[in-house]
Amino acid sequence: MDVKIEPGWKDKLREEFEKDYFIALTGFIREEYRNRQVFPPATRIFNAFDLCPFDRVKVVIIGQDPYHNVGQAHGLCFSVTDGTDFPPSLVNIFKELNRDLGTPVPQSGNLERWASQGVLLLNAILTVRAHQALSHQNKGWERFTDAAISALNRDRDNIVFMLWGNYAQNKGASIDSSRHIILKTVHPSPLSASRGFFGCSHFSKCNEWLVARGLEPVAW
C-alpha cells in the first residue's frame, strides 16, 4: 500500500502498511471521512510524522486521540491550529513551561514550532469523529503507533520520552531506558495537573539531558 508519509518513517513502517490490520484500518478510515465529520483533515493524519522526520526525532510526547471540536486538531498531540483557543491541557502545559523555563505563554497553540525541532507529538489514535472522543479507538491506530514507538526505541538512541499520564506511560512501557531517557508524570489535564505535572520540570530536564549528549536543546 502506498501511504503518503515522510520517507524515513515510510521506510521504517513499510511492513505495517501491508498487514491485514492496517488494510482494514484504511478501509474504515476512508468510510468515516466519506460519511462523517472526522478530524484532523485527511491531509493532516500523518502530520506528526511529516513534520518530524524519523532521523530527526529527539523528543517524543504521547497523547491519546485528537481534539474532536471544529478547527482544533491538525495531527499533533496537544496542539491546535493558529487562532484556536487553548484547550485546558495545553493551558497547563504552557503554565508549567513558564514556571520551569520562564518561557512566555505564546499567542498560538500551534506546536509545529516544536515538531520542526525534532519533537514528535504523537497521538496513539490518529483520527476521531467530531464531538466523539475515542470514537476511533481499537480500530488499528494503536498498533500502528506502537510500531512507530518501537522503531524509535530500536533504531535510534538518546531520545527523550515525555510520558504524561497512565495512558502514555503504558504506551511507552517497552522503551529501553538504557538507551533513552523516560520522564514520567501525571497528565496535564485540570483533573490531575496539580498532582505532579506542575513542578515536574520536564522541559528543563529534557534540555539538560540533550545538551549533556551534545544535542541541540529545544527552544520550547
PDB file of N, CA, C and O in Angstrom, residues 62-118:
ATOM      1  N   ILE A  62       3.535  11.794  23.984  1.00  0.00           N
ATOM      2  CA  ILE A  62       2.459  10.893  23.558  1.00  0.00           C
ATOM      3  C   ILE A  62       1.111  11.375  24.100  1.00  0.00           C
ATOM      4  O   ILE A  62       0.957  11.592  25.314  1.00  0.00           O
ATOM      5  N   GLY A  63       0.147  11.546  23.195  1.00  0.00           N
ATOM      6  CA  GLY A  63      -1.226  11.837  23.567  1.00  0.00           C
ATOM      7  C   GLY A  63      -2.111  10.634  23.263  1.00  0.00           C
ATOM      8  O   GLY A  63      -1.617   9.583  22.850  1.00  0.00           O
ATOM      9  N   GLN A  64      -3.423  10.794  23.437  1.00  0.00           N
ATOM     10  CA  GLN A  64      -4.322   9.659  23.220  1.00  0.00           C
ATOM     11  C   GLN A  64      -5.031   9.736  21.882  1.00  0.00           C
ATOM     12  O   GLN A  64      -4.764   8.944  20.988  1.00  0.00           O
ATOM     13  N   ASP A  65      -5.956  10.698  21.707  1.00  0.00           N
ATOM     14  CA  ASP A  65      -6.573  10.869  20.389  1.00  0.00           C
ATOM     15  C   ASP A  65      -6.783  12.348  20.115  1.00  0.00           C
ATOM     16  O   ASP A  65      -6.622  13.172  21.006  1.00  0.00           O
ATOM     17  N   PRO A  66      -7.074  12.718  18.865  1.00  0.00           N
ATOM     18  CA  PRO A  66      -7.126  14.137  18.508  1.00  0.00           C
ATOM     19  C   PRO A  66      -8.252  14.891  19.216  1.00  0.00           C
ATOM     20  O   PRO A  66      -9.257  14.309  19.634  1.00  0.00           O
ATOM     21  N   TYR A  67      -8.085  16.198  19.322  1.00  0.00           N
ATOM     22  CA  TYR A  67      -9.197  17.048  19.748  1.00  0.00           C
ATOM     23  C   TYR A  67     -10.362  16.832  18.788  1.00  0.00           C
ATOM     24  O   TYR A  67     -10.165  16.650  17.586  1.00  0.00           O
ATOM     25  N   HIS A  68     -11.582  16.885  19.304  1.00  0.00           N
ATOM     26  CA  HIS A  68     -12.731  16.492  18.479  1.00  0.00           C
ATOM     27  C   HIS A  68     -13.699  17.636  18.188  1.00  0.00           C
ATOM     28  O   HIS A  68     -14.808  17.404  17.689  1.00  0.00           O
ATOM     29  N   ASN A  69     -13.275  18.867  18.469  1.00  0.00           N
ATOM     30  CA  ASN A  69     -14.115  20.006  18.109  1.00  0.00           C
ATOM     31  C   ASN A  69     -13.592  20.691  16.845  1.00  0.00           C
ATOM     32  O   ASN A  69     -12.412  20.560  16.501  1.00  0.00           O
ATOM     33  N   VAL A  70     -14.459  21.405  16.173  1.00  0.00           N
ATOM     34  CA  VAL A  70     -14.135  22.006  14.876  1.00  0.00           C
ATOM     35  C   VAL A  70     -12.937  22.950  14.988  1.00  0.00           C
ATOM     36  O   VAL A  70     -12.859  23.777  15.908  1.00  0.00           O
ATOM     37  N   GLY A  71     -11.995  22.805  14.058  1.00  0.00           N
ATOM     38  CA  GLY A  71     -10.891  23.735  13.936  1.00  0.00           C
ATOM     39  C   GLY A  71      -9.727  23.518  14.872  1.00  0.00           C
ATOM     40  O   GLY A  71      -8.775  24.306  14.860  1.00  0.00           O
ATOM     41  N   GLN A  72      -9.769  22.475  15.695  1.00  0.00           N
ATOM     42  CA  GLN A  72      -8.695  22.267  16.671  1.00  0.00           C
ATOM     43  C   GLN A  72      -7.581  21.369  16.133  1.00  0.00           C
ATOM     44  O   GLN A  72      -6.423  21.771  16.033  1.00  0.00           O
ATOM     45  N   ALA A  73      -7.923  20.126  15.815  1.00  0.00           N
ATOM     46  CA  ALA A  73      -6.907  19.110  15.524  1.00  0.00           C
ATOM     47  C   ALA A  73      -6.229  19.345  14.179  1.00  0.00           C
ATOM     48  O   ALA A  73      -6.882  19.674  13.183  1.00  0.00           O
ATOM     49  N   HIS A  74      -4.912  19.151  14.174  1.00  0.00           N
ATOM     50  CA  HIS A  74      -4.181  19.204  12.904  1.00  0.00           C
ATOM     51  C   HIS A  74      -3.044  18.184  12.881  1.00  0.00           C
ATOM     52  O   HIS A  74      -2.046  18.372  12.195  1.00  0.00           O
ATOM     53  N   GLY A  75      -3.211  17.108  13.637  1.00  0.00           N
ATOM     54  CA  GLY A  75      -2.293  15.985  13.534  1.00  0.00           C
ATOM     55  C   GLY A  75      -1.163  15.944  14.534  1.00  0.00           C
ATOM     56  O   GLY A  75      -0.316  15.048  14.465  1.00  0.00           O
ATOM     57  N   LEU A  76      -1.110  16.881  15.471  1.00  0.00           N
ATOM     58  CA  LEU A  76      -0.087  16.899  16.508  1.00  0.00           C
ATOM     59  C   LEU A  76      -0.763  16.846  17.871  1.00  0.00           C
ATOM     60  O   LEU A  76      -1.678  17.640  18.137  1.00  0.00           O
ATOM     61  N   CYS A  77      -0.337  15.959  18.745  1.00  0.00           N
ATOM     62  CA  CYS A  77      -0.978  15.866  20.050  1.00  0.00           C
ATOM     63  C   CYS A  77      -0.794  17.163  20.848  1.00  0.00           C
ATOM     64  O   CYS A  77       0.250  17.821  20.762  1.00  0.00           O
ATOM     65  N   PHE A  78      -1.817  17.526  21.576  1.00  0.00           N
ATOM     66  CA  PHE A  78      -1.895  18.713  22.431  1.00  0.00           C
ATOM     67  C   PHE A  78      -1.914  20.029  21.658  1.00  0.00           C
ATOM     68  O   PHE A  78      -2.169  21.090  22.238  1.00  0.00           O
ATOM     69  N   SER A  79      -1.629  20.021  20.380  1.00  0.00           N
ATOM     70  CA  SER A  79      -1.513  21.223  19.567  1.00  0.00           C
ATOM     71  C   SER A  79      -2.844  21.581  18.918  1.00  0.00           C
ATOM     72  O   SER A  79      -3.647  20.696  18.591  1.00  0.00           O
ATOM     73  N   VAL A  80      -3.063  22.888  18.721  1.00  0.00           N
ATOM     74  CA  VAL A  80      -4.251  23.350  17.994  1.00  0.00           C
ATOM     75  C   VAL A  80      -3.820  24.321  16.894  1.00  0.00           C
ATOM     76  O   VAL A  80      -2.731  24.887  16.936  1.00  0.00           O
ATOM     77  N   THR A  81      -4.696  24.499  15.938  1.00  0.00           N
ATOM     78  CA  THR A  81      -4.398  25.393  14.823  1.00  0.00           C
ATOM     79  C   THR A  81      -4.313  26.843  15.297  1.00  0.00           C
ATOM     80  O   THR A  81      -4.866  27.209  16.344  1.00  0.00           O
ATOM     81  N   ASP A  82      -3.616  27.666  14.517  1.00  0.00           N
ATOM     82  CA  ASP A  82      -3.492  29.090  14.833  1.00  0.00           C
ATOM     83  C   ASP A  82      -4.864  29.728  15.000  1.00  0.00           C
ATOM     84  O   ASP A  82      -5.793  29.448  14.232  1.00  0.00           O
ATOM     85  N   GLY A  83      -4.984  30.579  16.011  1.00  0.00           N
ATOM     86  CA  GLY A  83      -6.232  31.304  16.222  1.00  0.00           C
ATOM     87  C   GLY A  83      -7.270  30.544  17.019  1.00  0.00           C
ATOM     88  O   GLY A  83      -8.353  31.080  17.274  1.00  0.00           O
ATOM     89  N   THR A  84      -6.952  29.313  17.426  1.00  0.00           N
ATOM     90  CA  THR A  84      -7.883  28.494  18.198  1.00  0.00           C
ATOM     91  C   THR A  84      -7.610  28.660  19.690  1.00  0.00           C
ATOM     92  O   THR A  84      -6.450  28.716  20.110  1.00  0.00           O
ATOM     93  N   ASP A  85      -8.667  28.738  20.484  1.00  0.00           N
ATOM     94  CA  ASP A  85      -8.495  28.830  21.932  1.00  0.00           C
ATOM     95  C   ASP A  85      -7.730  27.620  22.460  1.00  0.00           C
ATOM     96  O   ASP A  85      -7.892  26.495  21.963  1.00  0.00           O
ATOM     97  N   PHE A  86      -6.929  27.819  23.484  1.00  0.00           N
ATOM     98  CA  PHE A  86      -6.148  26.729  24.057  1.00  0.00           C
ATOM     99  C   PHE A  86      -7.048  25.797  24.861  1.00  0.00           C
ATOM    100  O   PHE A  86      -7.744  26.248  25.782  1.00  0.00           O
ATOM    101  N   PRO A  87      -7.049  24.493  24.574  1.00  0.00           N
ATOM    102  CA  PRO A  87      -7.741  23.541  25.441  1.00  0.00           C
ATOM    103  C   PRO A  87      -7.072  23.509  26.823  1.00  0.00           C
ATOM    104  O   PRO A  87      -5.908  23.901  26.975  1.00  0.00           O
ATOM    105  N   PRO A  88      -7.797  23.052  27.838  1.00  0.00           N
ATOM    106  CA  PRO A  88      -7.277  23.113  29.213  1.00  0.00           C
ATOM    107  C   PRO A  88      -5.913  22.447  29.414  1.00  0.00           C
ATOM    108  O   PRO A  88      -5.063  23.001  30.131  1.00  0.00           O
ATOM    109  N   SER A  89      -5.679  21.292  28.803  1.00  0.00           N
ATOM    110  CA  SER A  89      -4.381  20.627  28.985  1.00  0.00           C
ATOM    111  C   SER A  89      -3.248  21.463  28.408  1.00  0.00           C
ATOM    112  O   SER A  89      -2.153  21.540  28.983  1.00  0.00           O
ATOM    113  N   LEU A  90      -3.494  22.102  27.273  1.00  0.00           N
ATOM    114  CA  LEU A  90      -2.467  22.938  26.657  1.00  0.00           C
ATOM    115  C   LEU A  90      -2.205  24.178  27.511  1.00  0.00           C
ATOM    116  O   LEU A  90      -1.056  24.616  27.642  1.00  0.00           O
ATOM    117  N   VAL A  91      -3.247  24.731  28.101  1.00  0.00           N
ATOM    118  CA  VAL A  91      -3.073  25.847  29.042  1.00  0.00           C
ATOM    119  C   VAL A  91      -2.106  25.444  30.148  1.00  0.00           C
ATOM    120  O   VAL A  91      -1.172  26.188  30.504  1.00  0.00           O
ATOM    121  N   ASN A  92      -2.286  24.232  30.680  1.00  0.00           N
ATOM    122  CA  ASN A  92      -1.442  23.778  31.779  1.00  0.00           C
ATOM    123  C   ASN A  92      -0.019  23.460  31.320  1.00  0.00           C
ATOM    124  O   ASN A  92       0.937  23.659  32.072  1.00  0.00           O
ATOM    125  N   ILE A  93       0.123  22.976  30.104  1.00  0.00           N
ATOM    126  CA  ILE A  93       1.468  22.754  29.545  1.00  0.00           C
ATOM    127  C   ILE A  93       2.221  24.082  29.477  1.00  0.00           C
ATOM    128  O   ILE A  93       3.391  24.175  29.879  1.00  0.00           O
ATOM    129  N   PHE A  94       1.564  25.104  28.993  1.00  0.00           N
ATOM    130  CA  PHE A  94       2.211  26.414  28.888  1.00  0.00           C
ATOM    131  C   PHE A  94       2.490  27.011  30.273  1.00  0.00           C
ATOM    132  O   PHE A  94       3.508  27.704  30.468  1.00  0.00           O
ATOM    133  N   LYS A  95       1.615  26.745  31.250  1.00  0.00           N
ATOM    134  CA  LYS A  95       1.859  27.223  32.616  1.00  0.00           C
ATOM    135  C   LYS A  95       3.127  26.588  33.190  1.00  0.00           C
ATOM    136  O   LYS A  95       3.960  27.280  33.795  1.00  0.00           O
ATOM    137  N   GLU A  96       3.274  25.275  33.007  1.00  0.00           N
ATOM    138  CA  GLU A  96       4.456  24.590  33.524  1.00  0.00           C
ATOM    139  C   GLU A  96       5.703  25.018  32.770  1.00  0.00           C
ATOM    140  O   GLU A  96       6.779  25.174  33.369  1.00  0.00           O
ATOM    141  N   LEU A  97       5.579  25.232  31.492  1.00  0.00           N
ATOM    142  CA  LEU A  97       6.706  25.706  30.696  1.00  0.00           C
ATOM    143  C   LEU A  97       7.173  27.078  31.191  1.00  0.00           C
ATOM    144  O   LEU A  97       8.377  27.338  31.328  1.00  0.00           O
ATOM    145  N   ASN A  98       6.228  27.934  31.488  1.00  0.00           N
ATOM    146  CA  ASN A  98       6.563  29.263  32.013  1.00  0.00           C
ATOM    147  C   ASN A  98       7.208  29.159  33.385  1.00  0.00           C
ATOM    148  O   ASN A  98       8.211  29.833  33.673  1.00  0.00           O
ATOM    149  N   ARG A  99       6.669  28.297  34.251  1.00  0.00           N
ATOM    150  CA  ARG A  99       7.250  28.123  35.592  1.00  0.00           C
ATOM    151  C   ARG A  99       8.640  27.529  35.521  1.00  0.00           C
ATOM    152  O   ARG A  99       9.558  27.953  36.245  1.00  0.00           O
ATOM    153  N   ASP A 100       8.823  26.557  34.616  1.00  0.00           N
ATOM    154  CA  ASP A 100      10.077  25.811  34.520  1.00  0.00           C
ATOM    155  C   ASP A 100      11.192  26.624  33.871  1.00  0.00           C
ATOM    156  O   ASP A 100      12.305  26.710  34.390  1.00  0.00           O
ATOM    157  N   LEU A 101      10.901  27.233  32.734  1.00  0.00           N
ATOM    158  CA  LEU A 101      11.943  27.897  31.937  1.00  0.00           C
ATOM    159  C   LEU A 101      11.737  29.399  31.802  1.00  0.00           C
ATOM    160  O   LEU A 101      12.562  30.080  31.193  1.00  0.00           O
ATOM    161  N   GLY A 102      10.622  29.904  32.325  1.00  0.00           N
ATOM    162  CA  GLY A 102      10.347  31.330  32.167  1.00  0.00           C
ATOM    163  C   GLY A 102       9.859  31.700  30.786  1.00  0.00           C
ATOM    164  O   GLY A 102       9.777  32.885  30.444  1.00  0.00           O
ATOM    165  N   THR A 103       9.535  30.696  29.978  1.00  0.00           N
ATOM    166  CA  THR A 103       9.072  30.951  28.613  1.00  0.00           C
ATOM    167  C   THR A 103       7.699  31.624  28.638  1.00  0.00           C
ATOM    168  O   THR A 103       6.771  31.098  29.250  1.00  0.00           O
ATOM    169  N   PRO A 104       7.548  32.782  28.002  1.00  0.00           N
ATOM    170  CA  PRO A 104       6.239  33.441  27.992  1.00  0.00           C
ATOM    171  C   PRO A 104       5.171  32.555  27.351  1.00  0.00           C
ATOM    172  O   PRO A 104       5.469  31.782  26.426  1.00  0.00           O
ATOM    173  N   VAL A 105       3.945  32.668  27.832  1.00  0.00           N
ATOM    174  CA  VAL A 105       2.845  31.932  27.218  1.00  0.00           C
ATOM    175  C   VAL A 105       2.671  32.441  25.793  1.00  0.00           C
ATOM    176  O   VAL A 105       2.516  33.652  25.578  1.00  0.00           O
ATOM    177  N   PRO A 106       2.722  31.569  24.790  1.00  0.00           N
ATOM    178  CA  PRO A 106       2.676  32.022  23.399  1.00  0.00           C
ATOM    179  C   PRO A 106       1.283  32.501  22.984  1.00  0.00           C
ATOM    180  O   PRO A 106       0.287  32.223  23.651  1.00  0.00           O
ATOM    181  N   GLN A 107       1.256  33.202  21.891  1.00  0.00           N
ATOM    182  CA  GLN A 107      -0.015  33.679  21.349  1.00  0.00           C
ATOM    183  C   GLN A 107      -0.777  32.565  20.636  1.00  0.00           C
ATOM    184  O   GLN A 107      -1.993  32.615  20.519  1.00  0.00           O
ATOM    185  N   SER A 108      -0.036  31.573  20.142  1.00  0.00           N
ATOM    186  CA  SER A 108      -0.649  30.482  19.376  1.00  0.00           C
ATOM    187  C   SER A 108      -0.395  29.143  20.059  1.00  0.00           C
ATOM    188  O   SER A 108       0.686  28.900  20.601  1.00  0.00           O
ATOM    189  N   GLY A 109      -1.398  28.273  19.970  1.00  0.00           N
ATOM    190  CA  GLY A 109      -1.251  26.916  20.493  1.00  0.00           C
ATOM    191  C   GLY A 109      -0.770  25.929  19.446  1.00  0.00           C
ATOM    192  O   GLY A 109      -0.795  24.715  19.670  1.00  0.00           O
ATOM    193  N   ASN A 110      -0.338  26.440  18.305  1.00  0.00           N
ATOM    194  CA  ASN A 110       0.181  25.594  17.226  1.00  0.00           C
ATOM    195  C   ASN A 110       1.616  25.191  17.574  1.00  0.00           C
ATOM    196  O   ASN A 110       2.511  26.036  17.630  1.00  0.00           O
ATOM    197  N   LEU A 111       1.834  23.892  17.801  1.00  0.00           N
ATOM    198  CA  LEU A 111       3.131  23.403  18.251  1.00  0.00           C
ATOM    199  C   LEU A 111       4.007  22.902  17.103  1.00  0.00           C
ATOM    200  O   LEU A 111       4.971  22.167  17.336  1.00  0.00           O
ATOM    201  N   GLU A 112       3.698  23.321  15.890  1.00  0.00           N
ATOM    202  CA  GLU A 112       4.577  22.962  14.760  1.00  0.00           C
ATOM    203  C   GLU A 112       6.001  23.454  15.001  1.00  0.00           C
ATOM    204  O   GLU A 112       6.965  22.841  14.533  1.00  0.00           O
ATOM    205  N   ARG A 113       6.137  24.528  15.759  1.00  0.00           N
ATOM    206  CA  ARG A 113       7.477  25.051  16.068  1.00  0.00           C
ATOM    207  C   ARG A 113       8.284  24.041  16.890  1.00  0.00           C
ATOM    208  O   ARG A 113       9.509  24.019  16.810  1.00  0.00           O
ATOM    209  N   TRP A 114       7.605  23.230  17.688  1.00  0.00           N
ATOM    210  CA  TRP A 114       8.300  22.154  18.412  1.00  0.00           C
ATOM    211  C   TRP A 114       8.631  21.010  17.464  1.00  0.00           C
ATOM    212  O   TRP A 114       9.736  20.481  17.475  1.00  0.00           O
ATOM    213  N   ALA A 115       7.656  20.632  16.650  1.00  0.00           N
ATOM    214  CA  ALA A 115       7.853  19.496  15.727  1.00  0.00           C
ATOM    215  C   ALA A 115       9.038  19.742  14.805  1.00  0.00           C
ATOM    216  O   ALA A 115       9.818  18.822  14.510  1.00  0.00           O
ATOM    217  N   SER A 116       9.204  20.987  14.355  1.00  0.00           N
ATOM    218  CA  SER A 116      10.286  21.293  13.419  1.00  0.00           C
ATOM    219  C   SER A 116      11.659  21.166  14.069  1.00  0.00           C
ATOM    220  O   SER A 116      12.676  21.104  13.376  1.00  0.00           O
ATOM    221  N   GLN A 117      11.687  21.095  15.404  1.00  0.00           N
ATOM    222  CA  GLN A 117      12.949  20.937  16.132  1.00  0.00           C
ATOM    223  C   GLN A 117      13.203  19.489  16.562  1.00  0.00           C
ATOM    224  O   GLN A 117      14.166  19.220  17.269  1.00  0.00           O
ATOM    225  N   GLY A 118      12.327  18.578  16.138  1.00  0.00           N
ATOM    226  CA  GLY A 118      12.544  17.178  16.472  1.00  0.00           C
ATOM    227  C   GLY A 118      11.676  16.644  17.590  1.00  0.00           C
ATOM    228  O   GLY A 118      11.983  15.594  18.172  1.00  0.00           O
TER     229      GLY A 118
END
